[in-house]
CSV table of C-alpha atoms in Angstrom, one decimal:
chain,number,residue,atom,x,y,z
Q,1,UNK,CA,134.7,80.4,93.3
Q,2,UNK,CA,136.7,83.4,92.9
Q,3,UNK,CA,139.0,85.6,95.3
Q,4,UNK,CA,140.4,88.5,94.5
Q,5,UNK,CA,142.9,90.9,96.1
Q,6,UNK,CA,143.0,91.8,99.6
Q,7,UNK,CA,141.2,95.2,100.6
Q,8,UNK,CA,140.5,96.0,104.3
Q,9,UNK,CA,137.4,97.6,104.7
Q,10,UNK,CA,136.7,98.1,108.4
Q,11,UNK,CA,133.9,100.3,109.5
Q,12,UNK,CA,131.8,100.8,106.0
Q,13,UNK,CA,131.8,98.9,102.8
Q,14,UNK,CA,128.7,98.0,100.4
Q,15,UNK,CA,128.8,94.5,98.6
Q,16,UNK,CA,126.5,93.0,96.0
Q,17,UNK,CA,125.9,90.9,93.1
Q,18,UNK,CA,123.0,89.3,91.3
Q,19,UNK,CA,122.7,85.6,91.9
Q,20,UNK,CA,120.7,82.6,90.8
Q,21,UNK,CA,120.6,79.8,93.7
Q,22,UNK,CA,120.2,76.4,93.2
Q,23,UNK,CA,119.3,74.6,96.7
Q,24,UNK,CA,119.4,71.2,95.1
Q,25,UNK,CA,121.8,68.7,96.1
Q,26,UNK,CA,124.2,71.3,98.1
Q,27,UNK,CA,125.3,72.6,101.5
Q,28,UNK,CA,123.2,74.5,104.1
Q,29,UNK,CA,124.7,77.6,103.3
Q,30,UNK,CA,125.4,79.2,99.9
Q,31,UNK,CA,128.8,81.8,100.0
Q,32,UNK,CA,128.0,84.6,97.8
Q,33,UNK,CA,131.2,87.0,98.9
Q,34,UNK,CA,133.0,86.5,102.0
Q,35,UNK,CA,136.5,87.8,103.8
Q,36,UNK,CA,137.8,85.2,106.4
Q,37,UNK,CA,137.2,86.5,110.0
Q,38,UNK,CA,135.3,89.6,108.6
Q,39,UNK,CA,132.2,88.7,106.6
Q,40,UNK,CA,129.9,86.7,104.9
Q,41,UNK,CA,126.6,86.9,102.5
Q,42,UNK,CA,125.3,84.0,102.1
Q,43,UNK,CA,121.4,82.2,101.6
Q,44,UNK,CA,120.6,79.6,104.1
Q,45,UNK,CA,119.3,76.7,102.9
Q,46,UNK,CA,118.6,74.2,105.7
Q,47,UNK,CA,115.2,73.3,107.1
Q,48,UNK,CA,115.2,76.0,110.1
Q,49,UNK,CA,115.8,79.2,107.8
Q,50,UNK,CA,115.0,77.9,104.4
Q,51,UNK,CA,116.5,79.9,101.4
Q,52,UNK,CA,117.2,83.6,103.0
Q,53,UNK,CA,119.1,86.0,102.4
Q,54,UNK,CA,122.0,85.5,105.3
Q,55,UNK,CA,124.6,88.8,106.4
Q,56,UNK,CA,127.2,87.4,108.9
Q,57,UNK,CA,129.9,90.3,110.5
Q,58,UNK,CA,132.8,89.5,112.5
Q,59,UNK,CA,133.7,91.9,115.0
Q,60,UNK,CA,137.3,90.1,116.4
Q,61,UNK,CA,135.1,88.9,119.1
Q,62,UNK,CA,131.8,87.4,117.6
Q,63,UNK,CA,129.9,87.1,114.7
Q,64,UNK,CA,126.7,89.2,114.2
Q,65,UNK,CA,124.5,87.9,111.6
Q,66,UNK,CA,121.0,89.3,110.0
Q,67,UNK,CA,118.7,87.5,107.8
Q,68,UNK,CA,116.0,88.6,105.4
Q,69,UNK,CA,112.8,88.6,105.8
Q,70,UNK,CA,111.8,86.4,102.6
Q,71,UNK,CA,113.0,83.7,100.7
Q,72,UNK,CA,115.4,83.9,97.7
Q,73,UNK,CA,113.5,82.4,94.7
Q,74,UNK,CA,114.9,82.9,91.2
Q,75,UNK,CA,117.5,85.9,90.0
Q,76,UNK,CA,117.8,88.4,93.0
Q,77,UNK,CA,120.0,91.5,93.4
Q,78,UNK,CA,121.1,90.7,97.3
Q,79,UNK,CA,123.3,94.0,98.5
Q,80,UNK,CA,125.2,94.5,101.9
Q,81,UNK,CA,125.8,98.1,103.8
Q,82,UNK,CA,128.0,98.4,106.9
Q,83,UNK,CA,127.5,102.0,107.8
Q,84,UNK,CA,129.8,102.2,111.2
Q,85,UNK,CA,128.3,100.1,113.6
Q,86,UNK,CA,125.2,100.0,111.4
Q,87,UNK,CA,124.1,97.0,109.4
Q,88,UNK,CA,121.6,96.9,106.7
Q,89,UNK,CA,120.7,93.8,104.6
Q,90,UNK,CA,119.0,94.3,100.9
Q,91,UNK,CA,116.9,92.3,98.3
Q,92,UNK,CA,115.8,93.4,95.3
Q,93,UNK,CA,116.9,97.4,96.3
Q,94,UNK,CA,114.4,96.6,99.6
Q,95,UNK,CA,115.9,96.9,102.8
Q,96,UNK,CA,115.1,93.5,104.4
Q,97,UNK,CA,116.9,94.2,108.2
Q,98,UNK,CA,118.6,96.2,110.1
Q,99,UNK,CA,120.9,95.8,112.7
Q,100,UNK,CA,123.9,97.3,115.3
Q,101,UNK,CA,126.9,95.9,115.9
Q,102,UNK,CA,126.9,95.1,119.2
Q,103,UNK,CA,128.7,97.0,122.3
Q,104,UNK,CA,132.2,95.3,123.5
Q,105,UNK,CA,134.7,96.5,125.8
Q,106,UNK,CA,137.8,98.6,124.4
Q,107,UNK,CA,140.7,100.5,125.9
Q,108,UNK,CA,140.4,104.1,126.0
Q,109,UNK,CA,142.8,106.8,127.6
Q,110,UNK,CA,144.3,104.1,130.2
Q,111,UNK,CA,140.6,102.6,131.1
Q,112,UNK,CA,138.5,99.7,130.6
Q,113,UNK,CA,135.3,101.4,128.3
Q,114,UNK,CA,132.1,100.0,126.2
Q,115,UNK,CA,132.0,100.9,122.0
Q,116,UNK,CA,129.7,99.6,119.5
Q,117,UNK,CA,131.7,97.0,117.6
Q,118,UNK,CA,133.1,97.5,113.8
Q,119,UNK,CA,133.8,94.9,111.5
Q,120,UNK,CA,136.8,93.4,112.0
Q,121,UNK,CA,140.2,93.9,109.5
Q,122,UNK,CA,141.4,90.9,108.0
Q,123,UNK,CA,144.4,90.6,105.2
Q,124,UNK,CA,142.6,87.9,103.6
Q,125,UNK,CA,141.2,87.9,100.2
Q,126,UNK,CA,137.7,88.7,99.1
Q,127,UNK,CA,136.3,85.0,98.1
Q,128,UNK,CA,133.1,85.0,95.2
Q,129,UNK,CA,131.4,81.9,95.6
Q,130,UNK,CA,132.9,80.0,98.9
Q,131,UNK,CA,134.1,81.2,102.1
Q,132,UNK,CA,137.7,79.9,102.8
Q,133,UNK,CA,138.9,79.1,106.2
Q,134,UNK,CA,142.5,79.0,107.2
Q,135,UNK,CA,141.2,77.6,111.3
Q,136,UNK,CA,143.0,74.4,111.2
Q,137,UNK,CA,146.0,76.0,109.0
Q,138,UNK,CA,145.3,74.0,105.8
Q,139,UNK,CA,142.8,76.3,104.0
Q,140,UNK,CA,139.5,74.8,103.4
Q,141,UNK,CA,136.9,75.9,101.0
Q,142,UNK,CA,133.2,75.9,102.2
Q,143,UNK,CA,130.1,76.8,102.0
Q,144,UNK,CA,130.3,76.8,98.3
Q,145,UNK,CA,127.3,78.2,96.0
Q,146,UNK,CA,125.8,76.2,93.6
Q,147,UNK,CA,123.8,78.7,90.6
Q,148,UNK,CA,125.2,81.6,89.1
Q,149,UNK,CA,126.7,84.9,90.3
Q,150,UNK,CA,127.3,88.1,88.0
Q,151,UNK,CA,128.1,91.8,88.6
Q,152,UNK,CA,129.5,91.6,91.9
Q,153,UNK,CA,130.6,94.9,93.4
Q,154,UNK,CA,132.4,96.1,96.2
Q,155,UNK,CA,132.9,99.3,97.7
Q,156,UNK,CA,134.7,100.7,100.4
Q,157,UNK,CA,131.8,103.3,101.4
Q,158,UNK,CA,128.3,102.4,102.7
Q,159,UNK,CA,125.8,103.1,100.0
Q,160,UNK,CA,122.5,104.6,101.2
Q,161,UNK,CA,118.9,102.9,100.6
Q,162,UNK,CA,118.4,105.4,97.6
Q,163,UNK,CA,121.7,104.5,96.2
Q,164,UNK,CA,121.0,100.5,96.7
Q,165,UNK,CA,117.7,100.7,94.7
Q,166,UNK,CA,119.3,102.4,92.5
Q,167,UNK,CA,121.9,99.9,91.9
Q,168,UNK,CA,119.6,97.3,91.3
Q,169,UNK,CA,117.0,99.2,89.0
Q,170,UNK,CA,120.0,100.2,87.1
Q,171,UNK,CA,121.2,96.6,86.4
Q,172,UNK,CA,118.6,95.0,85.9
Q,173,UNK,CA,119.5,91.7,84.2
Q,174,UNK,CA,118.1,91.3,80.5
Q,175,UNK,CA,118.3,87.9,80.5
Q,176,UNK,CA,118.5,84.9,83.2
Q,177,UNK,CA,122.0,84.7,84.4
């Protein structure tokens, strides 16, 4: 695994990267990137929700999480959006789910309102590979993938569907990774 520095996206970022899996012999979920109490891609790989595609966004409350629709098999370009309180989940440039944040209560001008949840900020690094949690104060690292990931990106805007495909068909890997 790999972390790099801190960056605090909080209402729209874009992640991706090209992965290979391999579900043999490993945990029941597979960290592509993740932020500690902010967000996780990841594939499942456990007999309920066997080898898909897996968005998970912390909102300082709870986690929201989407899954795609089919299994990851092989090399696969998996991509992220958070668009405001929008979530999209992609596979291959495809748009595999959708979802909103979900309302929570906030204070507004002295009273008690509802607002559609953002993801949350966190100062913690931006892990490649694991997720690493600090709960129990001795950080631990889980989660981790086993296969290869290349060409990971990041950015602090929410690329659109046309942009996503894009990305991918523009990257396309020559070779296996």
């Amino acid at each position: 695994f790999v972390t790099t520095p801190s960056i605090n996206y909080t209402d729209k970022m874009t992640i991706a990267a090209w992965i290979l899996p391999n579900y043999t012999e490993t945990s029941n979920e597979l960290t592509i990137l993740s932020k500690e109490n902010s967000f996780s891609l990841s594939l499942t790989n456990d007999a309920n929700q066997d080898k898909l595609a897996k968005l998970s966004i912390y909102d300082g409350v709870k986690w929201t999480t989407i899954l795609s629709r089919n299994a990851i098999e092989g090399t696969s370009h998996v991509a992220a959006v958070v668009d405001g309180t929008l979530v999209y989940l992609y596979v291959n440039g495809v748009q595999q789910s959708k979802t909103r944040l979900p309302e929570s209560f906030v204070m507004r001008d002295g009273a008690l309102k509802t607002a559609y949840s953002t993801i949350a900020n966190s100062d913690s690094d931006i892990v490649i590979g694991a997720y690493i949690s600090t709960a129990r104060s001795e950080p631990q690292i889980i989660n981790k993938f086993s296969g290869s990931i290349s060409d990971v990106l990041a950015y602090s805007r929410a690329l659109d569907q046309d942009e996503i495909l894009q990305l991918y068909q523009s990257n396309l890997p020559k070779e296996n990774l």
